[in-house]
Amino acid sequence: MEGLLTRCTALPALATCSHQLLQYAPQRFHHCAPRRGKRLVLSRMFQPQKLREDQVLSLEGRSGDLTCKSQRLMLQVGLIHPASPGCYHLLPYTVRAMEKLVRVIDQEMQTIGGQKVNMPSLSPAELWRATNRWDSMGRELLRLRDRHGKEYCLGPTHEEAITALIASQKTLSYKQLPFLLYQVTRKFRDEPRPRFGLLRGREFYMKDMYTFDSSPEAAQLTYSLVCDAYSSLFNRLGLRCVKVQADVGSIGGTMSHEFQLPVDIGEDRLVLCPSCHFSANVETLDSSRTNCPACQGPLTETKGIEVGHTFYLGTKYSSIFNAQFINVHGKPSLAEMGCYGLGVTRILAAAIEVLSTEDCIRWPSLLAPYQVCLIPPKKGSKEEAAAELAGHLYDHITEVVPQLQGEVLLDDRTHLTIGNRLKDANKFGYPFVIIAAKRALEDPAHFEVWCQNTGEVVFLTREGVLELLSRVQVV
Amino acid sequence: MEGLLTRCTALPALATCSHQLLQYAPQRFHHCAPRRGKRLVLSRMFQPQKLREDQVLSLEGRSGDLTCKSQRLMLQVGLIHPASPGCYHLLPYTVRAMEKLVRVIDQEMQTIGGQKVNMPSLSPAELWRATNRWDSMGRELLRLRDRHGKEYCLGPTHEEAITALIASQKTLSYKQLPFLLYQVTRKFRDEPRPRFGLLRGREFYMKDMYTFDSSPEAAQLTYSLVCDAYSSLFNRLGLRCVKVQADVGSIGGTMSHEFQLPVDIGEDRLVLCPSCHFSANVETLDSSRTNCPACQGPLTETKGIEVGHTFYLGTKYSSIFNAQFINVHGKPSLAEMGCYGLGVTRILAAAIEVLSTEDCIRWPSLLAPYQVCLIPPKKGSKEEAAAELAGHLYDHITEVVPQLQGEVLLDDRTHLTIGNRLKDANKFGYPFVIIAAKRALEDPAHFEVWCQNTGEVVFLTREGVLELLSRVQVV
């Protein structure tokens, strides 16, 4: 037994991180959970920023165009950088926030039975001709030919691909259903007017889920489970979303809802009934209508950003591709489908849009790229002696609060005043900013802690800081 | 203080998984760390398989073409499914393995200071014209036009994009360097002959890193750090890689190495010197050469699959885009660059190619989609009473070994014999297969444990199983 254990462990053993390398890279920036003494430092961050607004817009090639708060802030603090109209480089902070968002999405989708797949972007024209969308999608589809002249589009959505995949399974039984298959991948849409940064791009990340059920009733249950998972997701992010009845558009189907974040720059117009909770995208209503179709009460109007969209598709796609299963009577039957989208990069920008002030980014707590920014005193200042305490605090946090490993950033630009660095930290929106200044030299030392999402500032001892931070949820 | 804590915690609180939903989905497949009593069951897996070889090849549109072991196995057990020539759907097991591989890559890259970015696939033609690669890459580039007639290619690599991004930074100081920027994204190459499944596709995942240093010496240090990180990565995966001197090809630069996995179906020819450890891709040698250039000893030849490639670029790209930094003397100076690729999807296929038998997949332990498959007795068999014990064992494992949450699969197809399910489990390559049969009814119960990577089979009590599994490393 002991021998077996040794041998079994020998295989996947080896070091979790190649620590032996660290000795050769003493001054390098360490980004993943660093070893004791290796600290994440701000001065080594790659964060293209300090763009003036005119530079920002000319980089996008549309100097006369409007911008919005989230786009401006994301460009200014180095979250994104324009590559071409509607296409952005996602910079390190954004990649971290997006990876956290994807983890939350994975949890919610897998809780209801979602299985993750990954389909190619190159989508053969014949699939799109079968559903007539090769023509009906018009100029929104980015199209290309390979070296053999074969036509493709860059998938803006994957109903055709997934339905053809399911149809290729000849022996599917009703016992295996439902299937809830989803992916998080780039999508491509040649928007007539890309704008607002990640809010309306031409290349963006989406979570798209496709569901296959054995009956309309089962498909309805799946539909409500997914809608509930979406609501749970937005709740966890602290975003107040409205679920409204929506138009099915080019996707089709018989029922559709949008998840909208109410905000002024939103491109959608929503009506809400304060008395009976009816809510709809105005697209779905007779344009002359001013009263609620459910209770006849007066409707209020607001604008919103669409962050999620659900469709009950029925057999629209399964009938075209012949996606069947063997039903309880042993007969082939068409699968009942739904499809469900979440704008991943759009949720990031929309969250920043609704949570931030004009000058300072605020993140949903779970998604903040780093949870804590630690500011030691200025070099040569009266408080300089507190620098060592700040370093020890850094090490203590990452030791005592394991979920914060890789989440604490040290603002080592000690040629700057604390005030200047605090201003930056405010702008970047770390949920917790901890300053080691005068009172860090008291006995016991006290640190100034800014809780950005509550707006509170408190002085805490090292133990107080650790207790506070131990309650931070990290995804 | 207490009040502050309460308020600060209130924000990111809420449940980690939307457990309230679970009551509505009692019979659904649960994929992420499921709650007690919610078990991952095999019968609900989406795993298109049972393809005959002729179906496999005709799905790819190349019925006369050759295949290889990894492609055949991956298609047969439902790891991938062809979408079009050289483009594959990645199915749930593969997505899980790939996500694990990306986590290992992230750890290794971030240990040496790598920062993760994400660049668009749509790459403007003007960038590629600037380096002349718009022409020199020929038909390998997939090209398209947007609705305004502007030309793009689908990025097969991102030297142009990242160098232009760095060049847009006008105030970079030598103090900020080095920057090691990497991404894990899809790449596109219109291969003249896509084949061998994920080994040579037209759309595939790559990790590409680009480094910017302030001097050739610093760039050389970065080069060796990255090479060491690659070696560490392959060590952790248990893959014996050879680092060989290589041709710089269309990327350019002055020094290049490939990381090759020696295997017969490899498309590269390598020569190795057993006496002095010289190794090279034959491309880099005079074709008439048969002796080692270093020690003049005889060379041996082998074939290999290229899984990584490193380039020292010097200022080839930074001079074209004018990617500068302010040097120690306050003068602008061109950044010294390197670029470093890892074939992410290719590593998965190559690992399966070298580790598997003709009929059974074997994974690098760290990457196995699920670590444990638990097989309860057949329904109606003499051992049926052991089914409950198997269920309890499942729950105990996920409770006592937290890193195995979401890693244990219950093969609930109890209409099949244990033998049939063991055969499947063998084929799928779970590192540990645990069977509850006759001896599970002894007191104390003993479970049959197959350790696939050592080839050992042992009978262990529940405590023995837990002790064995607690040593499994999961990424």
JSON list of N, CA and C in Angstrom, two decimals, chain B residues 309-355:
[
{"chain": "B", "resi": 309, "resn": "HIS", "atom": "N", "xyz": [7.67, 26.74, -29.77]},
{"chain": "B", "resi": 309, "resn": "HIS", "atom": "CA", "xyz": [8.66, 27.36, -30.63]},
{"chain": "B", "resi": 309, "resn": "HIS", "atom": "C", "xyz": [9.04, 28.71, -30.05]},
{"chain": "B", "resi": 310, "resn": "THR", "atom": "N", "xyz": [10.33, 28.95, -29.91]},
{"chain": "B", "resi": 310, "resn": "THR", "atom": "CA", "xyz": [10.80, 30.22, -29.35]},
{"chain": "B", "resi": 310, "resn": "THR", "atom": "C", "xyz": [11.67, 30.94, -30.38]},
{"chain": "B", "resi": 311, "resn": "PHE", "atom": "N", "xyz": [11.55, 32.26, -30.42]},
{"chain": "B", "resi": 311, "resn": "PHE", "atom": "CA", "xyz": [12.31, 33.08, -31.36]},
{"chain": "B", "resi": 311, "resn": "PHE", "atom": "C", "xyz": [12.93, 34.26, -30.63]},
{"chain": "B", "resi": 312, "resn": "TYR", "atom": "N", "xyz": [14.20, 34.49, -30.88]},
{"chain": "B", "resi": 312, "resn": "TYR", "atom": "CA", "xyz": [14.80, 35.76, -30.48]},
{"chain": "B", "resi": 312, "resn": "TYR", "atom": "C", "xyz": [14.72, 36.68, -31.69]},
{"chain": "B", "resi": 313, "resn": "LEU", "atom": "N", "xyz": [13.93, 37.74, -31.58]},
{"chain": "B", "resi": 313, "resn": "LEU", "atom": "CA", "xyz": [13.61, 38.57, -32.75]},
{"chain": "B", "resi": 313, "resn": "LEU", "atom": "C", "xyz": [14.52, 39.78, -32.89]},
{"chain": "B", "resi": 314, "resn": "GLY", "atom": "N", "xyz": [15.20, 40.17, -31.82]},
{"chain": "B", "resi": 314, "resn": "GLY", "atom": "CA", "xyz": [15.98, 41.41, -31.89]},
{"chain": "B", "resi": 314, "resn": "GLY", "atom": "C", "xyz": [15.05, 42.60, -32.14]},
{"chain": "B", "resi": 315, "resn": "THR", "atom": "N", "xyz": [15.42, 43.45, -33.11]},
{"chain": "B", "resi": 315, "resn": "THR", "atom": "CA", "xyz": [14.60, 44.65, -33.37]},
{"chain": "B", "resi": 315, "resn": "THR", "atom": "C", "xyz": [13.86, 44.54, -34.69]},
{"chain": "B", "resi": 316, "resn": "LYS", "atom": "N", "xyz": [13.74, 43.32, -35.21]},
{"chain": "B", "resi": 316, "resn": "LYS", "atom": "CA", "xyz": [13.10, 43.15, -36.52]},
{"chain": "B", "resi": 316, "resn": "LYS", "atom": "C", "xyz": [11.74, 43.84, -36.58]},
{"chain": "B", "resi": 317, "resn": "TYR", "atom": "N", "xyz": [10.90, 43.60, -35.56]},
{"chain": "B", "resi": 317, "resn": "TYR", "atom": "CA", "xyz": [9.55, 44.21, -35.58]},
{"chain": "B", "resi": 317, "resn": "TYR", "atom": "C", "xyz": [9.54, 45.58, -34.92]},
{"chain": "B", "resi": 318, "resn": "SER", "atom": "N", "xyz": [10.31, 45.75, -33.85]},
{"chain": "B", "resi": 318, "resn": "SER", "atom": "CA", "xyz": [10.27, 47.04, -33.15]},
{"chain": "B", "resi": 318, "resn": "SER", "atom": "C", "xyz": [10.79, 48.17, -34.04]},
{"chain": "B", "resi": 319, "resn": "SER", "atom": "N", "xyz": [11.71, 47.85, -34.96]},
{"chain": "B", "resi": 319, "resn": "SER", "atom": "CA", "xyz": [12.22, 48.92, -35.84]},
{"chain": "B", "resi": 319, "resn": "SER", "atom": "C", "xyz": [11.17, 49.31, -36.87]},
{"chain": "B", "resi": 320, "resn": "ILE", "atom": "N", "xyz": [10.37, 48.37, -37.32]},
{"chain": "B", "resi": 320, "resn": "ILE", "atom": "CA", "xyz": [9.34, 48.69, -38.31]},
{"chain": "B", "resi": 320, "resn": "ILE", "atom": "C", "xyz": [8.25, 49.56, -37.70]},
{"chain": "B", "resi": 321, "resn": "PHE", "atom": "N", "xyz": [7.81, 49.21, -36.50]},
{"chain": "B", "resi": 321, "resn": "PHE", "atom": "CA", "xyz": [6.70, 49.94, -35.88]},
{"chain": "B", "resi": 321, "resn": "PHE", "atom": "C", "xyz": [7.19, 51.05, -34.94]},
{"chain": "B", "resi": 322, "resn": "ASN", "atom": "N", "xyz": [8.50, 51.14, -34.80]},
{"chain": "B", "resi": 322, "resn": "ASN", "atom": "CA", "xyz": [9.10, 52.14, -33.92]},
{"chain": "B", "resi": 322, "resn": "ASN", "atom": "C", "xyz": [8.66, 51.96, -32.46]},
{"chain": "B", "resi": 323, "resn": "ALA", "atom": "N", "xyz": [8.81, 50.73, -31.99]},
{"chain": "B", "resi": 323, "resn": "ALA", "atom": "CA", "xyz": [8.47, 50.43, -30.58]},
{"chain": "B", "resi": 323, "resn": "ALA", "atom": "C", "xyz": [9.67, 50.76, -29.72]},
{"chain": "B", "resi": 324, "resn": "GLN", "atom": "N", "xyz": [9.59, 51.91, -29.06]},
{"chain": "B", "resi": 324, "resn": "GLN", "atom": "CA", "xyz": [10.74, 52.43, -28.33]},
{"chain": "B", "resi": 324, "resn": "GLN", "atom": "C", "xyz": [10.47, 52.54, -26.84]},
{"chain": "B", "resi": 325, "resn": "PHE", "atom": "N", "xyz": [11.56, 52.70, -26.11]},
{"chain": "B", "resi": 325, "resn": "PHE", "atom": "CA", "xyz": [11.47, 53.03, -24.69]},
{"chain": "B", "resi": 325, "resn": "PHE", "atom": "C", "xyz": [12.56, 54.06, -24.41]},
{"chain": "B", "resi": 326, "resn": "ILE", "atom": "N", "xyz": [12.45, 54.75, -23.28]},
{"chain": "B", "resi": 326, "resn": "ILE", "atom": "CA", "xyz": [13.47, 55.72, -22.89]},
{"chain": "B", "resi": 326, "resn": "ILE", "atom": "C", "xyz": [14.55, 54.99, -22.11]},
{"chain": "B", "resi": 327, "resn": "ASN", "atom": "N", "xyz": [15.77, 55.00, -22.60]},
{"chain": "B", "resi": 327, "resn": "ASN", "atom": "CA", "xyz": [16.82, 54.20, -21.95]},
{"chain": "B", "resi": 327, "resn": "ASN", "atom": "C", "xyz": [17.43, 54.93, -20.76]},
{"chain": "B", "resi": 328, "resn": "VAL", "atom": "N", "xyz": [18.40, 54.29, -20.15]},
{"chain": "B", "resi": 328, "resn": "VAL", "atom": "CA", "xyz": [18.99, 54.80, -18.91]},
{"chain": "B", "resi": 328, "resn": "VAL", "atom": "C", "xyz": [19.65, 56.18, -19.11]},
{"chain": "B", "resi": 329, "resn": "HIS", "atom": "N", "xyz": [19.97, 56.51, -20.35]},
{"chain": "B", "resi": 329, "resn": "HIS", "atom": "CA", "xyz": [20.55, 57.82, -20.65]},
{"chain": "B", "resi": 329, "resn": "HIS", "atom": "C", "xyz": [19.51, 58.85, -21.08]},
{"chain": "B", "resi": 330, "resn": "GLY", "atom": "N", "xyz": [18.23, 58.46, -20.96]},
{"chain": "B", "resi": 330, "resn": "GLY", "atom": "CA", "xyz": [17.17, 59.39, -21.32]},
{"chain": "B", "resi": 330, "resn": "GLY", "atom": "C", "xyz": [16.91, 59.49, -22.82]},
{"chain": "B", "resi": 331, "resn": "LYS", "atom": "N", "xyz": [17.47, 58.57, -23.57]},
{"chain": "B", "resi": 331, "resn": "LYS", "atom": "CA", "xyz": [17.30, 58.59, -25.03]},
{"chain": "B", "resi": 331, "resn": "LYS", "atom": "C", "xyz": [16.36, 57.48, -25.49]},
{"chain": "B", "resi": 332, "resn": "PRO", "atom": "N", "xyz": [15.60, 57.73, -26.58]},
{"chain": "B", "resi": 332, "resn": "PRO", "atom": "CA", "xyz": [14.74, 56.66, -27.11]},
{"chain": "B", "resi": 332, "resn": "PRO", "atom": "C", "xyz": [15.58, 55.54, -27.71]},
{"chain": "B", "resi": 333, "resn": "SER", "atom": "N", "xyz": [15.14, 54.32, -27.50]},
{"chain": "B", "resi": 333, "resn": "SER", "atom": "CA", "xyz": [15.90, 53.16, -27.94]},
{"chain": "B", "resi": 333, "resn": "SER", "atom": "C", "xyz": [14.89, 52.07, -28.36]},
{"chain": "B", "resi": 334, "resn": "LEU", "atom": "N", "xyz": [15.25, 51.27, -29.36]},
{"chain": "B", "resi": 334, "resn": "LEU", "atom": "CA", "xyz": [14.31, 50.24, -29.84]},
{"chain": "B", "resi": 334, "resn": "LEU", "atom": "C", "xyz": [14.27, 49.05, -28.87]},
{"chain": "B", "resi": 335, "resn": "ALA", "atom": "N", "xyz": [13.07, 48.56, -28.62]},
{"chain": "B", "resi": 335, "resn": "ALA", "atom": "CA", "xyz": [12.92, 47.40, -27.74]},
{"chain": "B", "resi": 335, "resn": "ALA", "atom": "C", "xyz": [13.46, 46.14, -28.40]},
{"chain": "B", "resi": 336, "resn": "GLU", "atom": "N", "xyz": [14.10, 45.30, -27.62]},
{"chain": "B", "resi": 336, "resn": "GLU", "atom": "CA", "xyz": [14.58, 43.98, -28.07]},
{"chain": "B", "resi": 336, "resn": "GLU", "atom": "C", "xyz": [13.48, 42.96, -27.82]},
{"chain": "B", "resi": 337, "resn": "MET", "atom": "N", "xyz": [13.09, 42.24, -28.87]},
{"chain": "B", "resi": 337, "resn": "MET", "atom": "CA", "xyz": [11.92, 41.38, -28.75]},
{"chain": "B", "resi": 337, "resn": "MET", "atom": "C", "xyz": [12.23, 39.89, -28.86]},
{"chain": "B", "resi": 338, "resn": "GLY", "atom": "N", "xyz": [11.32, 39.13, -28.26]},
{"chain": "B", "resi": 338, "resn": "GLY", "atom": "CA", "xyz": [11.32, 37.69, -28.47]},
{"chain": "B", "resi": 338, "resn": "GLY", "atom": "C", "xyz": [9.87, 37.27, -28.67]},
{"chain": "B", "resi": 339, "resn": "CYS", "atom": "N", "xyz": [9.64, 36.12, -29.30]},
{"chain": "B", "resi": 339, "resn": "CYS", "atom": "CA", "xyz": [8.28, 35.60, -29.32]},
{"chain": "B", "resi": 339, "resn": "CYS", "atom": "C", "xyz": [8.32, 34.10, -29.10]},
{"chain": "B", "resi": 340, "resn": "TYR", "atom": "N", "xyz": [7.26, 33.59, -28.48]},
{"chain": "B", "resi": 340, "resn": "TYR", "atom": "CA", "xyz": [7.27, 32.26, -27.90]},
{"chain": "B", "resi": 340, "resn": "TYR", "atom": "C", "xyz": [5.89, 31.63, -28.03]},
{"chain": "B", "resi": 341, "resn": "GLY", "atom": "N", "xyz": [5.81, 30.53, -28.77]},
{"chain": "B", "resi": 341, "resn": "GLY", "atom": "CA", "xyz": [4.51, 29.90, -28.99]},
{"chain": "B", "resi": 341, "resn": "GLY", "atom": "C", "xyz": [4.41, 28.53, -28.36]},
{"chain": "B", "resi": 342, "resn": "LEU", "atom": "N", "xyz": [3.19, 28.20, -27.93]},
{"chain": "B", "resi": 342, "resn": "LEU", "atom": "CA", "xyz": [2.88, 26.83, -27.50]},
{"chain": "B", "resi": 342, "resn": "LEU", "atom": "C", "xyz": [1.58, 26.44, -28.20]},
{"chain": "B", "resi": 343, "resn": "GLY", "atom": "N", "xyz": [1.57, 25.29, -28.83]},
{"chain": "B", "resi": 343, "resn": "GLY", "atom": "CA", "xyz": [0.34, 24.83, -29.47]},
{"chain": "B", "resi": 343, "resn": "GLY", "atom": "C", "xyz": [-0.55, 24.19, -28.42]},
{"chain": "B", "resi": 344, "resn": "VAL", "atom": "N", "xyz": [-1.58, 24.90, -27.98]},
{"chain": "B", "resi": 344, "resn": "VAL", "atom": "CA", "xyz": [-2.38, 24.42, -26.85]},
{"chain": "B", "resi": 344, "resn": "VAL", "atom": "C", "xyz": [-3.18, 23.19, -27.23]},
{"chain": "B", "resi": 345, "resn": "THR", "atom": "N", "xyz": [-4.01, 23.30, -28.27]},
{"chain": "B", "resi": 345, "resn": "THR", "atom": "CA", "xyz": [-4.77, 22.13, -28.70]},
{"chain": "B", "resi": 345, "resn": "THR", "atom": "C", "xyz": [-3.83, 21.04, -29.22]},
{"chain": "B", "resi": 346, "resn": "ARG", "atom": "N", "xyz": [-2.74, 21.45, -29.83]},
{"chain": "B", "resi": 346, "resn": "ARG", "atom": "CA", "xyz": [-1.79, 20.46, -30.34]},
{"chain": "B", "resi": 346, "resn": "ARG", "atom": "C", "xyz": [-1.14, 19.66, -29.21]},
{"chain": "B", "resi": 347, "resn": "ILE", "atom": "N", "xyz": [-0.83, 20.33, -28.10]},
{"chain": "B", "resi": 347, "resn": "ILE", "atom": "CA", "xyz": [-0.24, 19.62, -26.96]},
{"chain": "B", "resi": 347, "resn": "ILE", "atom": "C", "xyz": [-1.20, 18.53, -26.47]},
{"chain": "B", "resi": 348, "resn": "LEU", "atom": "N", "xyz": [-2.50, 18.84, -26.43]},
{"chain": "B", "resi": 348, "resn": "LEU", "atom": "CA", "xyz": [-3.46, 17.82, -25.99]},
{"chain": "B", "resi": 348, "resn": "LEU", "atom": "C", "xyz": [-3.39, 16.59, -26.89]},
{"chain": "B", "resi": 349, "resn": "ALA", "atom": "N", "xyz": [-3.46, 16.83, -28.21]},
{"chain": "B", "resi": 349, "resn": "ALA", "atom": "CA", "xyz": [-3.45, 15.71, -29.15]},
{"chain": "B", "resi": 349, "resn": "ALA", "atom": "C", "xyz": [-2.10, 14.98, -29.11]},
{"chain": "B", "resi": 350, "resn": "ALA", "atom": "N", "xyz": [-1.01, 15.74, -29.05]},
{"chain": "B", "resi": 350, "resn": "ALA", "atom": "CA", "xyz": [0.32, 15.12, -29.05]},
{"chain": "B", "resi": 350, "resn": "ALA", "atom": "C", "xyz": [0.51, 14.28, -27.80]},
{"chain": "B", "resi": 351, "resn": "ALA", "atom": "N", "xyz": [0.01, 14.76, -26.66]},
{"chain": "B", "resi": 351, "resn": "ALA", "atom": "CA", "xyz": [0.13, 13.99, -25.42]},
{"chain": "B", "resi": 351, "resn": "ALA", "atom": "C", "xyz": [-0.63, 12.67, -25.56]},
{"chain": "B", "resi": 352, "resn": "ILE", "atom": "N", "xyz": [-1.83, 12.74, -26.12]},
{"chain": "B", "resi": 352, "resn": "ILE", "atom": "CA", "xyz": [-2.62, 11.52, -26.32]},
{"chain": "B", "resi": 352, "resn": "ILE", "atom": "C", "xyz": [-1.88, 10.59, -27.29]},
{"chain": "B", "resi": 353, "resn": "GLU", "atom": "N", "xyz": [-1.27, 11.18, -28.31]},
{"chain": "B", "resi": 353, "resn": "GLU", "atom": "CA", "xyz": [-0.53, 10.38, -29.29]},
{"chain": "B", "resi": 353, "resn": "GLU", "atom": "C", "xyz": [0.60, 9.59, -28.63]},
{"chain": "B", "resi": 354, "resn": "VAL", "atom": "N", "xyz": [1.37, 10.25, -27.76]},
{"chain": "B", "resi": 354, "resn": "VAL", "atom": "CA", "xyz": [2.54, 9.55, -27.19]},
{"chain": "B", "resi": 354, "resn": "VAL", "atom": "C", "xyz": [2.20, 8.69, -25.98]},
{"chain": "B", "resi": 355, "resn": "LEU", "atom": "N", "xyz": [1.14, 9.02, -25.25]},
{"chain": "B", "resi": 355, "resn": "LEU", "atom": "CA", "xyz": [0.85, 8.29, -24.01]},
{"chain": "B", "resi": 355, "resn": "LEU", "atom": "C", "xyz": [-0.11, 7.12, -24.20]}
]
